[in-house]
């Protein structure tokens, strides 16, 4: 990879390249782990670790201030999907308390060219996305839960990712002198 | 126009990185103690500012000035804290810190797979790039010729 001075510009990569790389990762993990549940867990963990770093990149790019409520957060997540995956999920199904919403994807670049074999119905193929959201939001003091409600790979019309606000993490007070 | 030194803390108050350029007076305590002291003070100022503010503070604490130096403070939403001491005439330091965060920190620390989040930064590439970046800024002064 060449390093230029203007590295913050959007780097264009063919999305198929990402799709196939991710596909190779999932395939490898299915070989490495006996059961599918472990693969789901690992993918989520990888996503979490990515999210932890990705958030810094996102904040630096957008210089977005702190969010004061979940609706703002939802917009930011939408924006992040636009930046990193060039797709625009729809935000919908807000809970009455405004602490839960869904991201609806008409298409998901990760699952392009993918068909799930019948014995892998438990596999959450795009688990990396939910991990990513969780990791990124944790870095900005928001604890959330994130899970798939619908998945195009399992025959649904759209892919639906549900995000639920759990709590706001407190700032750490510096350790006193002993 | 001078830049004296810089601290970078993470959200847990760990000193991620410290660097000084032309600091003539040392604090007389260890680096660790100094970092703790600085972080504690920043933490207090931050909560003081937000409690005392008659309006809703959008930005919070930005800098303070004494007659000999100014301390500039930038905190990202992820809790990363950049602290830069300059002389009192320095301008646009906030933009400089923002740039530093985007171009240097994200580029050479966050994207460095060998760096474990939460640990002090030891990457030489980062150190060089940071040094270069600060020295080419207009407020660094004329020593860099």
mmCIF file of N, CA and C in Angstrom, chain A residues 36-169:
data_model
loop_
_atom_site.group_PDB
_atom_site.id
_atom_site.type_symbol
_atom_site.label_atom_id
_atom_site.label_comp_id
_atom_site.label_asym_id
_atom_site.label_seq_id
_atom_site.Cartn_x
_atom_site.Cartn_y
_atom_site.Cartn_z
ATOM 1 N N UNK A 36 -20.687 -23.957 14.900
ATOM 2 C CA UNK A 36 -21.019 -22.688 14.272
ATOM 3 C C UNK A 36 -21.128 -21.565 15.286
ATOM 4 N N UNK A 37 -21.577 -21.901 16.487
ATOM 5 C CA UNK A 37 -21.758 -20.878 17.519
ATOM 6 C C UNK A 37 -20.423 -20.202 17.851
ATOM 7 N N UNK A 38 -19.346 -20.996 17.839
ATOM 8 C CA UNK A 38 -18.016 -20.430 18.091
ATOM 9 C C UNK A 38 -17.618 -19.460 16.989
ATOM 10 N N UNK A 39 -17.974 -19.783 15.767
ATOM 11 C CA UNK A 39 -17.661 -18.903 14.638
ATOM 12 C C UNK A 39 -18.394 -17.575 14.807
ATOM 13 N N UNK A 40 -19.669 -17.672 15.175
ATOM 14 C CA UNK A 40 -20.438 -16.443 15.428
ATOM 15 C C UNK A 40 -19.749 -15.574 16.477
ATOM 16 N N UNK A 41 -19.338 -16.218 17.558
ATOM 17 C CA UNK A 41 -18.693 -15.496 18.667
ATOM 18 C C UNK A 41 -17.408 -14.829 18.197
ATOM 19 N N UNK A 42 -16.614 -15.587 17.456
ATOM 20 C CA UNK A 42 -15.334 -15.050 16.992
ATOM 21 C C UNK A 42 -15.526 -13.873 16.033
ATOM 22 N N UNK A 43 -16.478 -14.021 15.124
ATOM 23 C CA UNK A 43 -16.740 -12.944 14.166
ATOM 24 C C UNK A 43 -17.163 -11.682 14.909
ATOM 25 N N UNK A 44 -17.993 -11.886 15.924
ATOM 26 C CA UNK A 44 -18.450 -10.762 16.718
ATOM 27 C C UNK A 44 -17.264 -10.109 17.421
ATOM 28 N N UNK A 45 -16.376 -10.943 17.905
ATOM 29 C CA UNK A 45 -15.206 -10.413 18.623
ATOM 30 C C UNK A 45 -14.279 -9.642 17.692
ATOM 31 N N UNK A 46 -14.073 -10.196 16.498
ATOM 32 C CA UNK A 46 -13.237 -9.499 15.519
ATOM 33 C C UNK A 46 -13.864 -8.144 15.204
ATOM 34 N N UNK A 47 -15.175 -8.152 15.020
ATOM 35 C CA UNK A 47 -15.886 -6.905 14.740
ATOM 36 C C UNK A 47 -15.722 -5.913 15.865
ATOM 37 N N UNK A 48 -15.812 -6.401 17.087
ATOM 38 C CA UNK A 48 -15.668 -5.543 18.261
ATOM 39 C C UNK A 48 -14.299 -4.869 18.264
ATOM 40 N N UNK A 49 -13.264 -5.654 18.011
ATOM 41 C CA UNK A 49 -11.914 -5.085 17.981
ATOM 42 C C UNK A 49 -11.733 -4.099 16.828
ATOM 43 N N UNK A 50 -12.407 -4.371 15.733
ATOM 44 C CA UNK A 50 -12.343 -3.425 14.615
ATOM 45 C C UNK A 50 -13.046 -2.133 14.976
ATOM 46 N N UNK A 51 -14.216 -2.271 15.566
ATOM 47 C CA UNK A 51 -15.010 -1.100 15.935
ATOM 48 C C UNK A 51 -14.269 -0.172 16.867
ATOM 49 N N UNK A 52 -13.513 -0.772 17.798
ATOM 50 C CA UNK A 52 -12.740 0.027 18.751
ATOM 51 C C UNK A 52 -11.788 0.977 18.054
ATOM 52 N N UNK A 53 -11.230 0.537 16.934
ATOM 53 C CA UNK A 53 -10.273 1.378 16.222
ATOM 54 C C UNK A 53 -10.962 2.238 15.175
ATOM 55 N N UNK A 54 -11.965 1.632 14.575
ATOM 56 C CA UNK A 54 -12.672 2.325 13.495
ATOM 57 C C UNK A 54 -13.306 3.621 13.987
ATOM 58 N N UNK A 55 -13.748 3.612 15.239
ATOM 59 C CA UNK A 55 -14.423 4.800 15.769
ATOM 60 C C UNK A 55 -13.492 6.013 15.728
ATOM 61 N N UNK A 56 -12.210 5.794 16.006
ATOM 62 C CA UNK A 56 -11.264 6.914 15.987
ATOM 63 C C UNK A 56 -11.170 7.491 14.580
ATOM 64 N N UNK A 57 -11.086 6.595 13.608
ATOM 65 C CA UNK A 57 -11.017 7.032 12.218
ATOM 66 C C UNK A 57 -12.270 7.826 11.860
ATOM 67 N N UNK A 58 -13.399 7.319 12.299
ATOM 68 C CA UNK A 58 -14.673 7.976 12.010
ATOM 69 C C UNK A 58 -14.742 9.360 12.645
ATOM 70 N N UNK A 59 -14.346 9.452 13.901
ATOM 71 C CA UNK A 59 -14.389 10.736 14.603
ATOM 72 C C UNK A 59 -13.434 11.737 13.970
ATOM 73 N N UNK A 60 -12.278 11.249 13.537
ATOM 74 C CA UNK A 60 -11.305 12.150 12.929
ATOM 75 C C UNK A 60 -11.799 12.654 11.575
ATOM 76 N N UNK A 61 -12.457 11.787 10.839
ATOM 77 C CA UNK A 61 -12.982 12.170 9.532
ATOM 78 C C UNK A 61 -14.120 13.164 9.638
ATOM 79 N N UNK A 62 -15.012 12.913 10.570
ATOM 80 C CA UNK A 62 -16.253 13.694 10.609
ATOM 81 C C UNK A 62 -16.195 14.811 11.637
ATOM 82 N N UNK A 63 -15.204 14.786 12.517
ATOM 83 C CA UNK A 63 -15.137 15.656 13.706
ATOM 84 C C UNK A 63 -16.515 15.855 14.338
ATOM 85 N N UNK A 64 -17.203 14.747 14.485
ATOM 86 C CA UNK A 64 -18.535 14.784 15.069
ATOM 87 C C UNK A 64 -18.441 14.962 16.581
ATOM 88 N N UNK A 65 -19.291 15.815 17.147
ATOM 89 C CA UNK A 65 -19.282 15.959 18.602
ATOM 90 C C UNK A 65 -19.990 14.779 19.272
ATOM 91 N N UNK A 66 -19.973 14.790 20.578
ATOM 92 C CA UNK A 66 -20.635 13.755 21.350
ATOM 93 C C UNK A 66 -22.142 13.725 21.060
ATOM 94 N N UNK A 67 -22.736 12.548 21.077
ATOM 95 C CA UNK A 67 -24.184 12.458 20.882
ATOM 96 C C UNK A 67 -24.892 12.678 22.208
ATOM 97 N N UNK A 68 -26.043 13.330 22.134
ATOM 98 C CA UNK A 68 -26.809 13.559 23.356
ATOM 99 C C UNK A 68 -27.977 12.593 23.464
ATOM 100 N N UNK A 69 -28.363 11.977 22.356
ATOM 101 C CA UNK A 69 -29.454 11.013 22.424
ATOM 102 C C UNK A 69 -29.319 9.965 21.329
ATOM 103 N N UNK A 70 -30.068 8.897 21.467
ATOM 104 C CA UNK A 70 -29.914 7.753 20.575
ATOM 105 C C UNK A 70 -30.228 8.078 19.114
ATOM 106 N N UNK A 71 -31.157 9.015 18.896
ATOM 107 C CA UNK A 71 -31.524 9.323 17.504
ATOM 108 C C UNK A 71 -30.333 9.892 16.746
ATOM 109 N N UNK A 72 -29.568 10.703 17.477
ATOM 110 C CA UNK A 72 -28.354 11.259 16.894
ATOM 111 C C UNK A 72 -27.371 10.121 16.580
ATOM 112 N N UNK A 73 -27.252 9.225 17.545
ATOM 113 C CA UNK A 73 -26.349 8.080 17.387
ATOM 114 C C UNK A 73 -26.731 7.258 16.160
ATOM 115 N N UNK A 74 -28.015 7.048 15.986
ATOM 116 C CA UNK A 74 -28.488 6.262 14.848
ATOM 117 C C UNK A 74 -28.071 6.917 13.530
ATOM 118 N N UNK A 75 -28.205 8.243 13.474
ATOM 119 C CA UNK A 75 -27.802 8.955 12.261
ATOM 120 C C UNK A 75 -26.309 8.778 11.991
ATOM 121 N N UNK A 76 -25.535 8.807 13.081
ATOM 122 C CA UNK A 76 -24.084 8.669 12.937
ATOM 123 C C UNK A 76 -23.723 7.286 12.415
ATOM 124 N N UNK A 77 -24.417 6.278 12.931
ATOM 125 C CA UNK A 77 -24.136 4.910 12.490
ATOM 126 C C UNK A 77 -24.450 4.789 11.001
ATOM 127 N N UNK A 78 -25.556 5.397 10.616
ATOM 128 C CA UNK A 78 -25.954 5.398 9.215
ATOM 129 C C UNK A 78 -24.855 6.047 8.364
ATOM 130 N N UNK A 79 -24.361 7.161 8.877
ATOM 131 C CA UNK A 79 -23.302 7.887 8.176
ATOM 132 C C UNK A 79 -22.049 7.007 8.057
ATOM 133 N N UNK A 80 -21.736 6.289 9.129
ATOM 134 C CA UNK A 80 -20.556 5.428 9.126
ATOM 135 C C UNK A 80 -20.684 4.333 8.070
ATOM 136 N N UNK A 81 -21.883 3.761 7.946
ATOM 137 C CA UNK A 81 -22.083 2.739 6.922
ATOM 138 C C UNK A 81 -21.882 3.315 5.533
ATOM 139 N N UNK A 82 -22.282 4.590 5.399
ATOM 140 C CA UNK A 82 -22.093 5.234 4.110
ATOM 141 C C UNK A 82 -20.598 5.393 3.812
ATOM 142 N N UNK A 83 -19.861 5.820 4.830
ATOM 143 C CA UNK A 83 -18.431 6.049 4.626
ATOM 144 C C UNK A 83 -17.682 4.745 4.360
ATOM 145 N N UNK A 84 -17.944 3.738 5.185
ATOM 146 C CA UNK A 84 -17.095 2.546 5.132
ATOM 147 C C UNK A 84 -17.583 1.464 4.189
ATOM 148 N N UNK A 85 -18.902 1.380 3.987
ATOM 149 C CA UNK A 85 -19.389 0.321 3.112
ATOM 150 C C UNK A 85 -20.163 0.864 1.921
ATOM 151 N N UNK A 86 -20.313 2.196 1.893
ATOM 152 C CA UNK A 86 -21.010 2.822 0.780
ATOM 153 C C UNK A 86 -22.439 2.294 0.615
ATOM 154 N N UNK A 87 -23.090 2.010 1.719
ATOM 155 C CA UNK A 87 -24.508 1.631 1.667
ATOM 156 C C UNK A 87 -25.243 2.485 2.678
ATOM 157 N N UNK A 88 -26.518 2.696 2.417
ATOM 158 C CA UNK A 88 -27.281 3.555 3.303
ATOM 159 C C UNK A 88 -28.414 2.757 3.932
ATOM 160 N N UNK A 89 -28.183 2.247 5.157
ATOM 161 C CA UNK A 89 -29.277 1.522 5.802
ATOM 162 C C UNK A 89 -30.381 2.503 6.217
ATOM 163 N N UNK A 90 -31.613 2.004 6.253
ATOM 164 C CA UNK A 90 -32.723 2.830 6.711
ATOM 165 C C UNK A 90 -32.880 2.628 8.211
ATOM 166 N N UNK A 91 -33.156 3.728 8.906
ATOM 167 C CA UNK A 91 -33.374 3.610 10.346
ATOM 168 C C UNK A 91 -34.878 3.538 10.586
ATOM 169 N N UNK A 92 -35.319 2.529 11.324
ATOM 170 C CA UNK A 92 -36.766 2.440 11.549
ATOM 171 C C UNK A 92 -37.068 1.670 12.826
ATOM 172 N N UNK A 93 -38.345 1.436 13.053
ATOM 173 C CA UNK A 93 -38.827 0.650 14.200
ATOM 174 C C UNK A 93 -38.297 1.140 15.547
ATOM 175 N N UNK A 94 -38.417 2.441 15.765
ATOM 176 C CA UNK A 94 -37.996 2.964 17.068
ATOM 177 C C UNK A 94 -38.901 2.414 18.155
ATOM 178 N N UNK A 95 -38.308 2.082 19.277
ATOM 179 C CA UNK A 95 -39.134 1.664 20.410
ATOM 180 C C UNK A 95 -39.769 2.912 21.010
ATOM 181 N N UNK A 96 -40.793 2.717 21.820
ATOM 182 C CA UNK A 96 -41.521 3.847 22.403
ATOM 183 C C UNK A 96 -40.593 4.725 23.238
ATOM 184 N N UNK A 97 -39.641 4.091 23.901
ATOM 185 C CA UNK A 97 -38.744 4.846 24.782
ATOM 186 C C UNK A 97 -37.557 5.454 24.033
ATOM 187 N N UNK A 98 -37.530 5.271 22.719
ATOM 188 C CA UNK A 98 -36.430 5.774 21.887
ATOM 189 C C UNK A 98 -35.067 5.215 22.300
ATOM 190 N N UNK A 99 -35.054 4.008 22.784
ATOM 191 C CA UNK A 99 -33.753 3.449 23.161
ATOM 192 C C UNK A 99 -33.414 2.222 22.321
ATOM 193 N N UNK A 100 -34.207 1.985 21.292
ATOM 194 C CA UNK A 100 -33.993 0.812 20.460
ATOM 195 C C UNK A 100 -34.406 1.149 19.034
ATOM 196 N N UNK A 101 -33.596 0.757 18.076
ATOM 197 C CA UNK A 101 -33.985 0.995 16.683
ATOM 198 C C UNK A 101 -33.424 -0.105 15.792
ATOM 199 N N UNK A 102 -33.905 -0.126 14.549
ATOM 200 C CA UNK A 102 -33.418 -1.119 13.602
ATOM 201 C C UNK A 102 -32.713 -0.440 12.447
ATOM 202 N N UNK A 103 -31.694 -1.104 11.941
ATOM 203 C CA UNK A 103 -31.058 -0.675 10.706
ATOM 204 C C UNK A 103 -31.481 -1.681 9.645
ATOM 205 N N UNK A 104 -32.109 -1.169 8.584
ATOM 206 C CA UNK A 104 -32.591 -2.069 7.534
ATOM 207 C C UNK A 104 -31.673 -1.958 6.321
ATOM 208 N N UNK A 105 -31.122 -3.072 5.907
ATOM 209 C CA UNK A 105 -30.256 -3.079 4.724
ATOM 210 C C UNK A 105 -30.985 -3.771 3.573
ATOM 211 N N UNK A 106 -31.072 -3.066 2.461
ATOM 212 C CA UNK A 106 -31.633 -3.717 1.269
ATOM 213 C C UNK A 106 -30.596 -4.655 0.682
ATOM 214 N N UNK A 107 -29.349 -4.197 0.738
ATOM 215 C CA UNK A 107 -28.278 -5.052 0.240
ATOM 216 C C UNK A 107 -27.153 -4.985 1.256
ATOM 217 N N UNK A 108 -26.381 -6.035 1.314
ATOM 218 C CA UNK A 108 -25.287 -6.088 2.267
ATOM 219 C C UNK A 108 -24.046 -6.524 1.500
ATOM 220 N N UNK A 109 -23.067 -5.629 1.375
ATOM 221 C CA UNK A 109 -21.897 -5.967 0.556
ATOM 222 C C UNK A 109 -21.171 -7.229 1.035
ATOM 223 N N UNK A 110 -21.277 -7.526 2.340
ATOM 224 C CA UNK A 110 -20.562 -8.695 2.855
ATOM 225 C C UNK A 110 -21.141 -10.002 2.327
ATOM 226 N N UNK A 111 -22.430 -9.981 1.990
ATOM 227 C CA UNK A 111 -23.074 -11.250 1.626
ATOM 228 C C UNK A 111 -23.284 -11.400 0.122
ATOM 229 N N UNK A 112 -22.702 -10.494 -0.625
ATOM 230 C CA UNK A 112 -22.704 -10.618 -2.085
ATOM 231 C C UNK A 112 -22.114 -11.991 -2.456
ATOM 232 N N UNK A 113 -22.627 -12.648 -3.453
ATOM 233 C CA UNK A 113 -22.175 -13.980 -3.922
ATOM 234 C C UNK A 113 -22.262 -15.069 -2.840
ATOM 235 N N UNK A 114 -23.029 -14.846 -1.783
ATOM 236 C CA UNK A 114 -23.032 -15.845 -0.708
ATOM 237 C C UNK A 114 -24.371 -16.583 -0.664
ATOM 238 N N UNK A 115 -24.290 -17.883 -0.526
ATOM 239 C CA UNK A 115 -25.490 -18.671 -0.231
ATOM 240 C C UNK A 115 -25.149 -19.576 0.939
ATOM 241 N N UNK A 116 -26.032 -19.605 1.918
ATOM 242 C CA UNK A 116 -25.757 -20.454 3.076
ATOM 243 C C UNK A 116 -26.158 -21.895 2.780
ATOM 244 N N UNK A 117 -25.265 -22.838 3.004
ATOM 245 C CA UNK A 117 -25.658 -24.245 2.905
ATOM 246 C C UNK A 117 -26.667 -24.583 4.001
ATOM 247 N N UNK A 118 -27.434 -25.620 3.762
ATOM 248 C CA UNK A 118 -28.535 -25.951 4.664
ATOM 249 C C UNK A 118 -28.061 -26.276 6.082
ATOM 250 N N UNK A 119 -26.844 -26.788 6.217
ATOM 251 C CA UNK A 119 -26.385 -27.186 7.560
ATOM 252 C C UNK A 119 -25.830 -26.002 8.358
ATOM 253 N N UNK A 120 -25.848 -24.822 7.770
ATOM 254 C CA UNK A 120 -25.282 -23.670 8.475
ATOM 255 C C UNK A 120 -26.327 -22.605 8.782
ATOM 256 N N UNK A 121 -27.529 -23.038 9.058
ATOM 257 C CA UNK A 121 -28.593 -22.047 9.287
ATOM 258 C C UNK A 121 -28.361 -21.250 10.566
ATOM 259 N N UNK A 122 -27.512 -21.759 11.443
ATOM 260 C CA UNK A 122 -27.245 -21.019 12.691
ATOM 261 C C UNK A 122 -26.158 -19.968 12.524
ATOM 262 N N UNK A 123 -25.469 -20.014 11.397
ATOM 263 C CA UNK A 123 -24.364 -19.082 11.208
ATOM 264 C C UNK A 123 -24.900 -17.669 11.026
ATOM 265 N N UNK A 124 -24.369 -16.747 11.840
ATOM 266 C CA UNK A 124 -24.696 -15.330 11.628
ATOM 267 C C UNK A 124 -23.566 -14.756 10.774
ATOM 268 N N UNK A 125 -23.772 -14.825 9.480
ATOM 269 C CA UNK A 125 -22.687 -14.543 8.541
ATOM 270 C C UNK A 125 -22.081 -13.155 8.736
ATOM 271 N N UNK A 126 -22.924 -12.159 8.934
ATOM 272 C CA UNK A 126 -22.413 -10.784 9.046
ATOM 273 C C UNK A 126 -22.219 -10.343 10.490
ATOM 274 N N UNK A 127 -21.964 -11.295 11.386
ATOM 275 C CA UNK A 127 -21.833 -10.957 12.817
ATOM 276 C C UNK A 127 -20.783 -9.881 13.065
ATOM 277 N N UNK A 128 -19.867 -9.748 12.127
ATOM 278 C CA UNK A 128 -18.809 -8.750 12.290
ATOM 279 C C UNK A 128 -19.399 -7.346 12.397
ATOM 280 N N UNK A 129 -20.517 -7.124 11.719
ATOM 281 C CA UNK A 129 -21.138 -5.797 11.744
ATOM 282 C C UNK A 129 -21.670 -5.453 13.129
ATOM 283 N N UNK A 130 -22.336 -6.424 13.758
ATOM 284 C CA UNK A 130 -22.894 -6.125 15.075
ATOM 285 C C UNK A 130 -21.775 -5.919 16.090
ATOM 286 N N UNK A 131 -20.696 -6.698 15.946
ATOM 287 C CA UNK A 131 -19.551 -6.511 16.842
ATOM 288 C C UNK A 131 -18.935 -5.141 16.665
ATOM 289 N N UNK A 132 -18.865 -4.742 15.424
ATOM 290 C CA UNK A 132 -18.260 -3.461 15.081
ATOM 291 C C UNK A 132 -19.025 -2.299 15.726
ATOM 292 N N UNK A 133 -20.332 -2.348 15.618
ATOM 293 C CA UNK A 133 -21.167 -1.285 16.196
ATOM 294 C C UNK A 133 -20.996 -1.265 17.707
ATOM 295 N N UNK A 134 -20.986 -2.445 18.291
ATOM 296 C CA UNK A 134 -20.864 -2.530 19.745
ATOM 297 C C UNK A 134 -19.514 -1.964 20.207
ATOM 298 N N UNK A 135 -18.451 -2.352 19.512
ATOM 299 C CA UNK A 135 -17.120 -1.892 19.892
ATOM 300 C C UNK A 135 -16.970 -0.386 19.738
ATOM 301 N N UNK A 136 -17.473 0.112 18.623
ATOM 302 C CA UNK A 136 -17.338 1.546 18.350
ATOM 303 C C UNK A 136 -18.103 2.377 19.375
ATOM 304 N N UNK A 137 -19.319 1.956 19.691
ATOM 305 C CA UNK A 137 -20.134 2.737 20.624
ATOM 306 C C UNK A 137 -19.596 2.651 22.048
ATOM 307 N N UNK A 138 -18.980 1.532 22.372
ATOM 308 C CA UNK A 138 -18.405 1.421 23.708
ATOM 309 C C UNK A 138 -17.305 2.451 23.917
ATOM 310 N N UNK A 139 -16.577 2.756 22.856
ATOM 311 C CA UNK A 139 -15.504 3.744 22.947
ATOM 312 C C UNK A 139 -16.044 5.147 23.188
ATOM 313 N N UNK A 140 -17.303 5.380 22.819
ATOM 314 C CA UNK A 140 -17.882 6.697 23.102
ATOM 315 C C UNK A 140 -18.895 6.599 24.247
ATOM 316 N N UNK A 141 -18.582 5.714 25.182
ATOM 317 C CA UNK A 141 -19.326 5.585 26.438
ATOM 318 C C UNK A 141 -20.767 5.107 26.304
ATOM 319 N N UNK A 142 -21.067 4.393 25.226
ATOM 320 C CA UNK A 142 -22.427 3.872 25.101
ATOM 321 C C UNK A 142 -22.387 2.353 25.078
ATOM 322 N N UNK A 143 -23.080 1.745 26.010
ATOM 323 C CA UNK A 143 -23.156 0.289 25.959
ATOM 324 C C UNK A 143 -24.440 -0.092 25.230
ATOM 325 N N UNK A 144 -24.296 -0.862 24.174
ATOM 326 C CA UNK A 144 -25.478 -1.275 23.420
ATOM 327 C C UNK A 144 -25.472 -2.782 23.209
ATOM 328 N N UNK A 145 -26.647 -3.294 22.886
ATOM 329 C CA UNK A 145 -26.739 -4.673 22.407
ATOM 330 C C UNK A 145 -27.089 -4.594 20.930
ATOM 331 N N UNK A 146 -26.629 -5.558 20.182
ATOM 332 C CA UNK A 146 -26.796 -5.480 18.745
ATOM 333 C C UNK A 146 -26.994 -6.894 18.211
ATOM 334 N N UNK A 147 -28.089 -7.134 17.502
ATOM 335 C CA UNK A 147 -28.314 -8.486 16.990
ATOM 336 C C UNK A 147 -29.123 -8.456 15.695
ATOM 337 N N UNK A 148 -29.080 -9.563 14.959
ATOM 338 C CA UNK A 148 -29.803 -9.660 13.691
ATOM 339 C C UNK A 148 -31.216 -10.184 13.912
ATOM 340 N N UNK A 149 -32.183 -9.426 13.390
ATOM 341 C CA UNK A 149 -33.569 -9.855 13.495
ATOM 342 C C UNK A 149 -33.968 -10.590 12.219
ATOM 343 N N UNK A 150 -33.535 -9.999 11.087
ATOM 344 C CA UNK A 150 -33.808 -10.626 9.790
ATOM 345 C C UNK A 150 -32.505 -10.704 9.010
ATOM 346 N N UNK A 151 -32.454 -11.677 8.123
ATOM 347 C CA UNK A 151 -31.240 -11.838 7.346
ATOM 348 C C UNK A 151 -31.615 -12.322 5.952
ATOM 349 N N UNK A 152 -31.142 -11.605 4.944
ATOM 350 C CA UNK A 152 -31.456 -12.002 3.567
ATOM 351 C C UNK A 152 -30.923 -13.393 3.244
ATOM 352 N N UNK A 153 -29.844 -13.761 3.896
ATOM 353 C CA UNK A 153 -29.272 -15.078 3.646
ATOM 354 C C UNK A 153 -30.198 -16.196 4.115
ATOM 355 N N UNK A 154 -31.102 -15.825 5.030
ATOM 356 C CA UNK A 154 -32.010 -16.853 5.560
ATOM 357 C C UNK A 154 -33.403 -16.688 4.960
ATOM 358 N N UNK A 155 -33.460 -16.003 3.836
ATOM 359 C CA UNK A 155 -34.717 -15.934 3.105
ATOM 360 C C UNK A 155 -35.579 -14.731 3.414
ATOM 361 N N UNK A 156 -35.136 -13.834 4.305
ATOM 362 C CA UNK A 156 -35.924 -12.637 4.561
ATOM 363 C C UNK A 156 -35.740 -11.641 3.417
ATOM 364 N N UNK A 157 -36.681 -10.686 3.357
ATOM 365 C CA UNK A 157 -36.602 -9.695 2.281
ATOM 366 C C UNK A 157 -35.461 -8.718 2.458
ATOM 367 N N UNK A 158 -35.258 -8.361 3.725
ATOM 368 C CA UNK A 158 -34.203 -7.396 4.020
ATOM 369 C C UNK A 158 -33.366 -7.948 5.166
ATOM 370 N N UNK A 159 -32.216 -7.327 5.388
ATOM 371 C CA UNK A 159 -31.425 -7.670 6.564
ATOM 372 C C UNK A 159 -31.703 -6.607 7.610
ATOM 373 N N UNK A 160 -32.086 -7.052 8.802
ATOM 374 C CA UNK A 160 -32.428 -6.085 9.844
ATOM 375 C C UNK A 160 -31.522 -6.294 11.052
ATOM 376 N N UNK A 161 -30.866 -5.205 11.432
ATOM 377 C CA UNK A 161 -29.952 -5.237 12.563
ATOM 378 C C UNK A 161 -30.587 -4.386 13.660
ATOM 379 N N UNK A 162 -30.764 -4.974 14.827
ATOM 380 C CA UNK A 162 -31.437 -4.260 15.914
ATOM 381 C C UNK A 162 -30.376 -3.726 16.875
ATOM 382 N N UNK A 163 -30.499 -2.469 17.287
ATOM 383 C CA UNK A 163 -29.558 -1.883 18.235
ATOM 384 C C UNK A 163 -30.330 -1.404 19.453
ATOM 385 N N UNK A 164 -29.905 -1.857 20.620
ATOM 386 C CA UNK A 164 -30.608 -1.491 21.849
ATOM 387 C C UNK A 164 -29.642 -0.817 22.816
ATOM 388 N N UNK A 165 -30.037 0.346 23.278
ATOM 389 C CA UNK A 165 -29.227 1.082 24.241
ATOM 390 C C UNK A 165 -29.334 0.418 25.606
ATOM 391 N N UNK A 166 -28.202 0.116 26.224
ATOM 392 C CA UNK A 166 -28.236 -0.514 27.549
ATOM 393 C C UNK A 166 -28.003 0.534 28.628
ATOM 394 N N UNK A 167 -26.836 1.181 28.576
ATOM 395 C CA UNK A 167 -26.582 2.244 29.543
ATOM 396 C C UNK A 167 -25.436 3.118 29.069
ATOM 397 N N UNK A 168 -25.309 4.249 29.715
ATOM 398 C CA UNK A 168 -24.206 5.148 29.427
ATOM 399 C C UNK A 168 -23.080 4.818 30.392
ATOM 400 N N UNK A 169 -21.890 4.619 29.877
ATOM 401 C CA UNK A 169 -20.767 4.269 30.748
ATOM 402 C C UNK A 169 -20.228 5.543 31.392
#
